[in-house]
């Protein structure tokens, strides 16, 4: 995926994070249980953090091997969507089974960060061997 598309996807997640944060603060506050509001806020927090991280990853695409950068971006994007999305849906629908999807998103995010780490170390090793 081209870096400009990655930036667009990251910007979309940032847009969604602002919208869901505002929705939680204004439309849900006082209407749902405080525990569910905390779940909503956790979803917004992870969405916001990873959207900014995806934006940074897209902007640094030339620093990492292309295939690994793209794999990391895909894992992080999908993981973030599953993690936060499942929590948003859990709060809105009260379908508890959606909580089983959340850890899948978390594992994908962990995998994405592991790929970023490996890609950066490989790049460092490559440059260190061939200064």
PDB file of N, CA and C in Angstrom, residues 19-113:
ATOM      1  N   UNK A  19     -14.468  11.568  16.758  1.00  0.00           N
ATOM      2  CA  UNK A  19     -15.934  11.426  16.739  1.00  0.00           C
ATOM      3  C   UNK A  19     -16.422  10.510  17.856  1.00  0.00           C
ATOM      4  N   UNK A  20     -15.742   9.374  18.050  1.00  0.00           N
ATOM      5  CA  UNK A  20     -16.183   8.444  19.099  1.00  0.00           C
ATOM      6  C   UNK A  20     -15.909   8.992  20.489  1.00  0.00           C
ATOM      7  N   UNK A  21     -14.818   9.757  20.621  1.00  0.00           N
ATOM      8  CA  UNK A  21     -14.556  10.393  21.915  1.00  0.00           C
ATOM      9  C   UNK A  21     -15.638  11.404  22.264  1.00  0.00           C
ATOM     10  N   UNK A  22     -16.011  12.212  21.290  1.00  0.00           N
ATOM     11  CA  UNK A  22     -17.070  13.203  21.522  1.00  0.00           C
ATOM     12  C   UNK A  22     -18.407  12.521  21.775  1.00  0.00           C
ATOM     13  N   UNK A  23     -18.691  11.476  21.002  1.00  0.00           N
ATOM     14  CA  UNK A  23     -19.946  10.745  21.188  1.00  0.00           C
ATOM     15  C   UNK A  23     -20.024  10.158  22.594  1.00  0.00           C
ATOM     16  N   UNK A  24     -18.927   9.566  23.035  1.00  0.00           N
ATOM     17  CA  UNK A  24     -18.907   8.994  24.383  1.00  0.00           C
ATOM     18  C   UNK A  24     -19.099  10.037  25.460  1.00  0.00           C
ATOM     19  N   UNK A  25     -18.460  11.186  25.292  1.00  0.00           N
ATOM     20  CA  UNK A  25     -18.554  12.241  26.300  1.00  0.00           C
ATOM     21  C   UNK A  25     -19.913  12.919  26.335  1.00  0.00           C
ATOM     22  N   UNK A  26     -20.534  13.082  25.173  1.00  0.00           N
ATOM     23  CA  UNK A  26     -21.773  13.856  25.109  1.00  0.00           C
ATOM     24  C   UNK A  26     -23.039  13.005  25.009  1.00  0.00           C
ATOM     25  N   UNK A  27     -23.010  11.967  24.197  1.00  0.00           N
ATOM     26  CA  UNK A  27     -24.231  11.186  23.976  1.00  0.00           C
ATOM     27  C   UNK A  27     -24.370  10.013  24.941  1.00  0.00           C
ATOM     28  N   UNK A  28     -23.247   9.445  25.365  1.00  0.00           N
ATOM     29  CA  UNK A  28     -23.343   8.253  26.220  1.00  0.00           C
ATOM     30  C   UNK A  28     -23.281   8.569  27.706  1.00  0.00           C
ATOM     31  N   UNK A  29     -22.603   9.638  28.070  1.00  0.00           N
ATOM     32  CA  UNK A  29     -22.461   9.987  29.488  1.00  0.00           C
ATOM     33  C   UNK A  29     -23.834  10.140  30.131  1.00  0.00           C
ATOM     34  N   UNK A  30     -24.041   9.436  31.222  1.00  0.00           N
ATOM     35  CA  UNK A  30     -25.309   9.476  31.932  1.00  0.00           C
ATOM     36  C   UNK A  30     -26.345   8.506  31.397  1.00  0.00           C
ATOM     37  N   UNK A  31     -26.089   7.898  30.256  1.00  0.00           N
ATOM     38  CA  UNK A  31     -27.049   6.958  29.658  1.00  0.00           C
ATOM     39  C   UNK A  31     -26.626   5.506  29.809  1.00  0.00           C
ATOM     40  N   UNK A  32     -25.342   5.315  30.031  1.00  0.00           N
ATOM     41  CA  UNK A  32     -24.861   3.938  30.188  1.00  0.00           C
ATOM     42  C   UNK A  32     -24.120   3.821  31.509  1.00  0.00           C
ATOM     43  N   UNK A  33     -23.956   2.600  31.945  1.00  0.00           N
ATOM     44  CA  UNK A  33     -23.242   2.269  33.169  1.00  0.00           C
ATOM     45  C   UNK A  33     -21.822   2.843  33.113  1.00  0.00           C
ATOM     46  N   UNK A  34     -21.303   3.278  34.251  1.00  0.00           N
ATOM     47  CA  UNK A  34     -19.955   3.854  34.294  1.00  0.00           C
ATOM     48  C   UNK A  34     -18.889   2.861  33.843  1.00  0.00           C
ATOM     49  N   UNK A  35     -19.091   1.581  34.143  1.00  0.00           N
ATOM     50  CA  UNK A  35     -18.135   0.572  33.678  1.00  0.00           C
ATOM     51  C   UNK A  35     -18.110   0.499  32.153  1.00  0.00           C
ATOM     52  N   UNK A  36     -19.276   0.583  31.537  1.00  0.00           N
ATOM     53  CA  UNK A  36     -19.340   0.558  30.070  1.00  0.00           C
ATOM     54  C   UNK A  36     -18.766   1.843  29.476  1.00  0.00           C
ATOM     55  N   UNK A  37     -18.937   2.953  30.175  1.00  0.00           N
ATOM     56  CA  UNK A  37     -18.338   4.202  29.712  1.00  0.00           C
ATOM     57  C   UNK A  37     -16.809   4.110  29.775  1.00  0.00           C
ATOM     58  N   UNK A  38     -16.300   3.438  30.791  1.00  0.00           N
ATOM     59  CA  UNK A  38     -14.848   3.221  30.887  1.00  0.00           C
ATOM     60  C   UNK A  38     -14.357   2.333  29.750  1.00  0.00           C
ATOM     61  N   UNK A  39     -15.144   1.326  29.371  1.00  0.00           N
ATOM     62  CA  UNK A  39     -14.799   0.476  28.232  1.00  0.00           C
ATOM     63  C   UNK A  39     -14.742   1.321  26.965  1.00  0.00           C
ATOM     64  N   UNK A  40     -15.730   2.197  26.802  1.00  0.00           N
ATOM     65  CA  UNK A  40     -15.767   3.087  25.633  1.00  0.00           C
ATOM     66  C   UNK A  40     -14.511   3.954  25.588  1.00  0.00           C
ATOM     67  N   UNK A  41     -14.158   4.525  26.737  1.00  0.00           N
ATOM     68  CA  UNK A  41     -12.986   5.390  26.793  1.00  0.00           C
ATOM     69  C   UNK A  41     -11.697   4.619  26.503  1.00  0.00           C
ATOM     70  N   UNK A  42     -11.619   3.362  26.932  1.00  0.00           N
ATOM     71  CA  UNK A  42     -10.464   2.521  26.606  1.00  0.00           C
ATOM     72  C   UNK A  42     -10.363   2.331  25.099  1.00  0.00           C
ATOM     73  N   UNK A  43     -11.496   2.090  24.452  1.00  0.00           N
ATOM     74  CA  UNK A  43     -11.517   1.929  22.997  1.00  0.00           C
ATOM     75  C   UNK A  43     -11.037   3.198  22.303  1.00  0.00           C
ATOM     76  N   UNK A  44     -11.516   4.352  22.775  1.00  0.00           N
ATOM     77  CA  UNK A  44     -11.100   5.636  22.191  1.00  0.00           C
ATOM     78  C   UNK A  44      -9.603   5.852  22.411  1.00  0.00           C
ATOM     79  N   UNK A  45      -9.135   5.532  23.594  1.00  0.00           N
ATOM     80  CA  UNK A  45      -7.719   5.734  23.917  1.00  0.00           C
ATOM     81  C   UNK A  45      -6.814   4.899  23.003  1.00  0.00           C
ATOM     82  N   UNK A  46      -7.117   3.614  22.859  1.00  0.00           N
ATOM     83  CA  UNK A  46      -6.305   2.756  22.001  1.00  0.00           C
ATOM     84  C   UNK A  46      -6.425   3.166  20.536  1.00  0.00           C
ATOM     85  N   UNK A  47      -7.611   3.557  20.123  1.00  0.00           N
ATOM     86  CA  UNK A  47      -7.809   4.002  18.750  1.00  0.00           C
ATOM     87  C   UNK A  47      -6.972   5.250  18.471  1.00  0.00           C
ATOM     88  N   UNK A  48      -7.027   6.220  19.359  1.00  0.00           N
ATOM     89  CA  UNK A  48      -6.283   7.469  19.172  1.00  0.00           C
ATOM     90  C   UNK A  48      -4.780   7.219  19.146  1.00  0.00           C
ATOM     91  N   UNK A  49      -4.299   6.475  20.110  1.00  0.00           N
ATOM     92  CA  UNK A  49      -2.866   6.206  20.206  1.00  0.00           C
ATOM     93  C   UNK A  49      -2.343   5.482  18.967  1.00  0.00           C
ATOM     94  N   UNK A  50      -3.063   4.463  18.541  1.00  0.00           N
ATOM     95  CA  UNK A  50      -2.599   3.692  17.394  1.00  0.00           C
ATOM     96  C   UNK A  50      -2.812   4.424  16.069  1.00  0.00           C
ATOM     97  N   UNK A  51      -3.785   5.294  16.002  1.00  0.00           N
ATOM     98  CA  UNK A  51      -3.954   6.099  14.788  1.00  0.00           C
ATOM     99  C   UNK A  51      -2.769   7.040  14.614  1.00  0.00           C
ATOM    100  N   UNK A  52      -2.325   7.666  15.698  1.00  0.00           N
ATOM    101  CA  UNK A  52      -1.145   8.533  15.635  1.00  0.00           C
ATOM    102  C   UNK A  52       0.092   7.704  15.284  1.00  0.00           C
ATOM    103  N   UNK A  53       0.208   6.526  15.886  1.00  0.00           N
ATOM    104  CA  UNK A  53       1.345   5.645  15.585  1.00  0.00           C
ATOM    105  C   UNK A  53       1.329   5.206  14.126  1.00  0.00           C
ATOM    106  N   UNK A  54       0.153   4.907  13.590  1.00  0.00           N
ATOM    107  CA  UNK A  54       0.054   4.536  12.179  1.00  0.00           C
ATOM    108  C   UNK A  54       0.446   5.700  11.274  1.00  0.00           C
ATOM    109  N   UNK A  55       0.076   6.898  11.652  1.00  0.00           N
ATOM    110  CA  UNK A  55       0.474   8.077  10.891  1.00  0.00           C
ATOM    111  C   UNK A  55       1.999   8.203  10.889  1.00  0.00           C
ATOM    112  N   UNK A  56       2.608   8.027  12.041  1.00  0.00           N
ATOM    113  CA  UNK A  56       4.072   8.092  12.128  1.00  0.00           C
ATOM    114  C   UNK A  56       4.717   6.975  11.309  1.00  0.00           C
ATOM    115  N   UNK A  57       4.168   5.776  11.395  1.00  0.00           N
ATOM    116  CA  UNK A  57       4.707   4.646  10.631  1.00  0.00           C
ATOM    117  C   UNK A  57       4.616   4.918   9.134  1.00  0.00           C
ATOM    118  N   UNK A  58       3.515   5.479   8.697  1.00  0.00           N
ATOM    119  CA  UNK A  58       3.352   5.800   7.273  1.00  0.00           C
ATOM    120  C   UNK A  58       4.358   6.863   6.833  1.00  0.00           C
ATOM    121  N   UNK A  59       4.600   7.835   7.683  1.00  0.00           N
ATOM    122  CA  UNK A  59       5.518   8.918   7.338  1.00  0.00           C
ATOM    123  C   UNK A  59       6.979   8.488   7.352  1.00  0.00           C
ATOM    124  N   UNK A  60       7.281   7.380   8.002  1.00  0.00           N
ATOM    125  CA  UNK A  60       8.662   6.889   8.071  1.00  0.00           C
ATOM    126  C   UNK A  60       8.855   5.657   7.195  1.00  0.00           C
ATOM    127  N   UNK A  61       8.019   5.511   6.194  1.00  0.00           N
ATOM    128  CA  UNK A  61       8.047   4.298   5.363  1.00  0.00           C
ATOM    129  C   UNK A  61       9.388   4.060   4.684  1.00  0.00           C
ATOM    130  N   UNK A  62      10.166   5.091   4.438  1.00  0.00           N
ATOM    131  CA  UNK A  62      11.454   4.899   3.770  1.00  0.00           C
ATOM    132  C   UNK A  62      12.531   4.374   4.713  1.00  0.00           C
ATOM    133  N   UNK A  63      12.266   4.362   6.005  1.00  0.00           N
ATOM    134  CA  UNK A  63      13.258   3.903   6.971  1.00  0.00           C
ATOM    135  C   UNK A  63      13.222   2.395   7.203  1.00  0.00           C
ATOM    136  N   UNK A  64      12.180   1.747   6.744  1.00  0.00           N
ATOM    137  CA  UNK A  64      12.026   0.310   6.972  1.00  0.00           C
ATOM    138  C   UNK A  64      11.889  -0.411   5.641  1.00  0.00           C
ATOM    139  N   UNK A  65      12.235  -1.683   5.649  1.00  0.00           N
ATOM    140  CA  UNK A  65      12.061  -2.498   4.445  1.00  0.00           C
ATOM    141  C   UNK A  65      10.577  -2.486   4.094  1.00  0.00           C
ATOM    142  N   UNK A  66      10.267  -2.280   2.833  1.00  0.00           N
ATOM    143  CA  UNK A  66       8.898  -2.030   2.385  1.00  0.00           C
ATOM    144  C   UNK A  66       7.908  -3.108   2.803  1.00  0.00           C
ATOM    145  N   UNK A  67       8.243  -4.361   2.577  1.00  0.00           N
ATOM    146  CA  UNK A  67       7.297  -5.433   2.898  1.00  0.00           C
ATOM    147  C   UNK A  67       7.025  -5.523   4.399  1.00  0.00           C
ATOM    148  N   UNK A  68       8.065  -5.346   5.201  1.00  0.00           N
ATOM    149  CA  UNK A  68       7.867  -5.390   6.656  1.00  0.00           C
ATOM    150  C   UNK A  68       7.081  -4.178   7.144  1.00  0.00           C
ATOM    151  N   UNK A  69       7.348  -3.016   6.562  1.00  0.00           N
ATOM    152  CA  UNK A  69       6.595  -1.818   6.940  1.00  0.00           C
ATOM    153  C   UNK A  69       5.119  -2.006   6.613  1.00  0.00           C
ATOM    154  N   UNK A  70       4.842  -2.545   5.440  1.00  0.00           N
ATOM    155  CA  UNK A  70       3.456  -2.755   5.031  1.00  0.00           C
ATOM    156  C   UNK A  70       2.773  -3.816   5.899  1.00  0.00           C
ATOM    157  N   UNK A  71       3.513  -4.878   6.244  1.00  0.00           N
ATOM    158  CA  UNK A  71       2.956  -5.905   7.131  1.00  0.00           C
ATOM    159  C   UNK A  71       2.634  -5.304   8.495  1.00  0.00           C
ATOM    160  N   UNK A  72       3.569  -4.530   9.028  1.00  0.00           N
ATOM    161  CA  UNK A  72       3.343  -3.892  10.332  1.00  0.00           C
ATOM    162  C   UNK A  72       2.131  -2.972  10.282  1.00  0.00           C
ATOM    163  N   UNK A  73       2.042  -2.175   9.233  1.00  0.00           N
ATOM    164  CA  UNK A  73       0.905  -1.258   9.099  1.00  0.00           C
ATOM    165  C   UNK A  73      -0.409  -2.043   9.052  1.00  0.00           C
ATOM    166  N   UNK A  74      -0.437  -3.103   8.257  1.00  0.00           N
ATOM    167  CA  UNK A  74      -1.662  -3.908   8.133  1.00  0.00           C
ATOM    168  C   UNK A  74      -2.050  -4.546   9.457  1.00  0.00           C
ATOM    169  N   UNK A  75      -1.069  -5.105  10.164  1.00  0.00           N
ATOM    170  CA  UNK A  75      -1.362  -5.723  11.460  1.00  0.00           C
ATOM    171  C   UNK A  75      -1.873  -4.691  12.459  1.00  0.00           C
ATOM    172  N   UNK A  76      -1.216  -3.543  12.511  1.00  0.00           N
ATOM    173  CA  UNK A  76      -1.631  -2.507  13.458  1.00  0.00           C
ATOM    174  C   UNK A  76      -3.000  -1.932  13.107  1.00  0.00           C
ATOM    175  N   UNK A  77      -3.238  -1.690  11.831  1.00  0.00           N
ATOM    176  CA  UNK A  77      -4.530  -1.143  11.419  1.00  0.00           C
ATOM    177  C   UNK A  77      -5.658  -2.130  11.734  1.00  0.00           C
ATOM    178  N   UNK A  78      -5.474  -3.386  11.320  1.00  0.00           N
ATOM    179  CA  UNK A  78      -6.507  -4.403  11.543  1.00  0.00           C
ATOM    180  C   UNK A  78      -6.706  -4.652  13.031  1.00  0.00           C
ATOM    181  N   UNK A  79      -5.601  -4.747  13.765  1.00  0.00           N
ATOM    182  CA  UNK A  79      -5.697  -4.966  15.204  1.00  0.00           C
ATOM    183  C   UNK A  79      -6.418  -3.840  15.915  1.00  0.00           C
ATOM    184  N   UNK A  80      -6.116  -2.618  15.531  1.00  0.00           N
ATOM    185  CA  UNK A  80      -6.765  -1.457  16.139  1.00  0.00           C
ATOM    186  C   UNK A  80      -8.263  -1.451  15.831  1.00  0.00           C
ATOM    187  N   UNK A  81      -8.593  -1.735  14.575  1.00  0.00           N
ATOM    188  CA  UNK A  81     -10.007  -1.768  14.184  1.00  0.00           C
ATOM    189  C   UNK A  81     -10.764  -2.850  14.956  1.00  0.00           C
ATOM    190  N   UNK A  82     -10.166  -4.023  15.080  1.00  0.00           N
ATOM    191  CA  UNK A  82     -10.828  -5.108  15.816  1.00  0.00           C
ATOM    192  C   UNK A  82     -10.910  -4.806  17.308  1.00  0.00           C
ATOM    193  N   UNK A  83      -9.817  -4.325  17.882  1.00  0.00           N
ATOM    194  CA  UNK A  83      -9.791  -4.047  19.317  1.00  0.00           C
ATOM    195  C   UNK A  83     -10.807  -2.972  19.680  1.00  0.00           C
ATOM    196  N   UNK A  84     -10.632  -1.800  19.100  1.00  0.00           N
ATOM    197  CA  UNK A  84     -11.528  -0.694  19.456  1.00  0.00           C
ATOM    198  C   UNK A  84     -12.937  -0.923  18.927  1.00  0.00           C
ATOM    199  N   UNK A  85     -13.041  -1.423  17.711  1.00  0.00           N
ATOM    200  CA  UNK A  85     -14.360  -1.673  17.127  1.00  0.00           C
ATOM    201  C   UNK A  85     -15.191  -2.645  17.941  1.00  0.00           C
ATOM    202  N   UNK A  86     -14.553  -3.725  18.409  1.00  0.00           N
ATOM    203  CA  UNK A  86     -15.303  -4.702  19.207  1.00  0.00           C
ATOM    204  C   UNK A  86     -15.755  -4.093  20.530  1.00  0.00           C
ATOM    205  N   UNK A  87     -14.930  -3.230  21.116  1.00  0.00           N
ATOM    206  CA  UNK A  87     -15.338  -2.578  22.367  1.00  0.00           C
ATOM    207  C   UNK A  87     -16.465  -1.585  22.134  1.00  0.00           C
ATOM    208  N   UNK A  88     -16.385  -0.817  21.046  1.00  0.00           N
ATOM    209  CA  UNK A  88     -17.480   0.110  20.724  1.00  0.00           C
ATOM    210  C   UNK A  88     -18.792  -0.656  20.539  1.00  0.00           C
ATOM    211  N   UNK A  89     -18.734  -1.730  19.771  1.00  0.00           N
ATOM    212  CA  UNK A  89     -19.941  -2.527  19.521  1.00  0.00           C
ATOM    213  C   UNK A  89     -20.455  -3.191  20.795  1.00  0.00           C
ATOM    214  N   UNK A  90     -19.540  -3.634  21.648  1.00  0.00           N
ATOM    215  CA  UNK A  90     -19.936  -4.243  22.916  1.00  0.00           C
ATOM    216  C   UNK A  90     -20.736  -3.254  23.753  1.00  0.00           C
ATOM    217  N   UNK A  91     -20.264  -2.020  23.833  1.00  0.00           N
ATOM    218  CA  UNK A  91     -20.958  -0.995  24.620  1.00  0.00           C
ATOM    219  C   UNK A  91     -22.313  -0.664  24.004  1.00  0.00           C
ATOM    220  N   UNK A  92     -22.354  -0.495  22.695  1.00  0.00           N
ATOM    221  CA  UNK A  92     -23.599  -0.087  22.044  1.00  0.00           C
ATOM    222  C   UNK A  92     -24.633  -1.207  21.975  1.00  0.00           C
ATOM    223  N   UNK A  93     -24.184  -2.438  21.822  1.00  0.00           N
ATOM    224  CA  UNK A  93     -25.124  -3.552  21.627  1.00  0.00           C
ATOM    225  C   UNK A  93     -25.358  -4.387  22.881  1.00  0.00           C
ATOM    226  N   UNK A  94     -24.454  -4.248  23.846  1.00  0.00           N
ATOM    227  CA  UNK A  94     -24.496  -5.062  25.061  1.00  0.00           C
ATOM    228  C   UNK A  94     -24.384  -6.554  24.764  1.00  0.00           C
ATOM    229  N   UNK A  95     -23.812  -6.888  23.627  1.00  0.00           N
ATOM    230  CA  UNK A  95     -23.557  -8.288  23.267  1.00  0.00           C
ATOM    231  C   UNK A  95     -22.193  -8.680  23.835  1.00  0.00           C
ATOM    232  N   UNK A  96     -22.199  -9.395  24.942  1.00  0.00           N
ATOM    233  CA  UNK A  96     -20.966  -9.728  25.668  1.00  0.00           C
ATOM    234  C   UNK A  96     -19.987 -10.567  24.844  1.00  0.00           C
ATOM    235  N   UNK A  97     -20.479 -11.342  23.892  1.00  0.00           N
ATOM    236  CA  UNK A  97     -19.595 -12.193  23.098  1.00  0.00           C
ATOM    237  C   UNK A  97     -18.597 -11.371  22.297  1.00  0.00           C
ATOM    238  N   UNK A  98     -18.898 -10.106  22.034  1.00  0.00           N
ATOM    239  CA  UNK A  98     -17.974  -9.240  21.299  1.00  0.00           C
ATOM    240  C   UNK A  98     -16.665  -9.032  22.059  1.00  0.00           C
ATOM    241  N   UNK A  99     -16.722  -9.216  23.370  1.00  0.00           N
ATOM    242  CA  UNK A  99     -15.511  -9.127  24.177  1.00  0.00           C
ATOM    243  C   UNK A  99     -14.488 -10.185  23.815  1.00  0.00           C
ATOM    244  N   UNK A 100     -14.925 -11.263  23.155  1.00  0.00           N
ATOM    245  CA  UNK A 100     -13.985 -12.312  22.729  1.00  0.00           C
ATOM    246  C   UNK A 100     -13.186 -11.879  21.502  1.00  0.00           C
ATOM    247  N   UNK A 101     -13.657 -10.889  20.769  1.00  0.00           N
ATOM    248  CA  UNK A 101     -12.950 -10.397  19.585  1.00  0.00           C
ATOM    249  C   UNK A 101     -11.810  -9.457  19.990  1.00  0.00           C
ATOM    250  N   UNK A 102     -11.990  -8.756  21.085  1.00  0.00           N
ATOM    251  CA  UNK A 102     -11.032  -7.744  21.513  1.00  0.00           C
ATOM    252  C   UNK A 102      -9.609  -8.284  21.640  1.00  0.00           C
ATOM    253  N   UNK A 103      -9.391  -9.434  22.284  1.00  0.00           N
ATOM    254  CA  UNK A 103      -8.014  -9.932  22.402  1.00  0.00           C
ATOM    255  C   UNK A 103      -7.371 -10.274  21.055  1.00  0.00           C
ATOM    256  N   UNK A 104      -8.180 -10.640  20.069  1.00  0.00           N
ATOM    257  CA  UNK A 104      -7.624 -10.902  18.734  1.00  0.00           C
ATOM    258  C   UNK A 104      -7.009  -9.616  18.191  1.00  0.00           C
ATOM    259  N   UNK A 105      -7.717  -8.521  18.349  1.00  0.00           N
ATOM    260  CA  UNK A 105      -7.173  -7.227  17.941  1.00  0.00           C
ATOM    261  C   UNK A 105      -5.909  -6.883  18.706  1.00  0.00           C
ATOM    262  N   UNK A 106      -5.902  -7.168  19.994  1.00  0.00           N
ATOM    263  CA  UNK A 106      -4.711  -6.903  20.810  1.00  0.00           C
ATOM    264  C   UNK A 106      -3.506  -7.709  20.357  1.00  0.00           C
ATOM    265  N   UNK A 107      -3.737  -8.972  20.016  1.00  0.00           N
ATOM    266  CA  UNK A 107      -2.639  -9.821  19.535  1.00  0.00           C
ATOM    267  C   UNK A 107      -2.112  -9.302  18.195  1.00  0.00           C
ATOM    268  N   UNK A 108      -3.014  -8.863  17.325  1.00  0.00           N
ATOM    269  CA  UNK A 108      -2.575  -8.298  16.046  1.00  0.00           C
ATOM    270  C   UNK A 108      -1.757  -7.020  16.262  1.00  0.00           C
ATOM    271  N   UNK A 109      -2.156  -6.193  17.229  1.00  0.00           N
ATOM    272  CA  UNK A 109      -1.381  -4.988  17.525  1.00  0.00           C
ATOM    273  C   UNK A 109      -0.003  -5.359  18.061  1.00  0.00           C
ATOM    274  N   UNK A 110       0.056  -6.341  18.958  1.00  0.00           N
ATOM    275  CA  UNK A 110       1.356  -6.798  19.461  1.00  0.00           C
ATOM    276  C   UNK A 110       2.232  -7.302  18.316  1.00  0.00           C
ATOM    277  N   UNK A 111       1.632  -8.058  17.409  1.00  0.00           N
ATOM    278  CA  UNK A 111       2.370  -8.549  16.252  1.00  0.00           C
ATOM    279  C   UNK A 111       2.878  -7.417  15.384  1.00  0.00           C
ATOM    280  N   UNK A 112       2.053  -6.406  15.187  1.00  0.00           N
ATOM    281  CA  UNK A 112       2.467  -5.249  14.398  1.00  0.00           C
ATOM    282  C   UNK A 112       3.656  -4.536  15.010  1.00  0.00           C
ATOM    283  N   UNK A 113       3.617  -4.350  16.329  1.00  0.00           N
ATOM    284  CA  UNK A 113       4.742  -3.690  16.989  1.00  0.00           C
ATOM    285  C   UNK A 113       5.983  -4.559  16.949  1.00  0.00           C
TER     286      UNK A 113
END
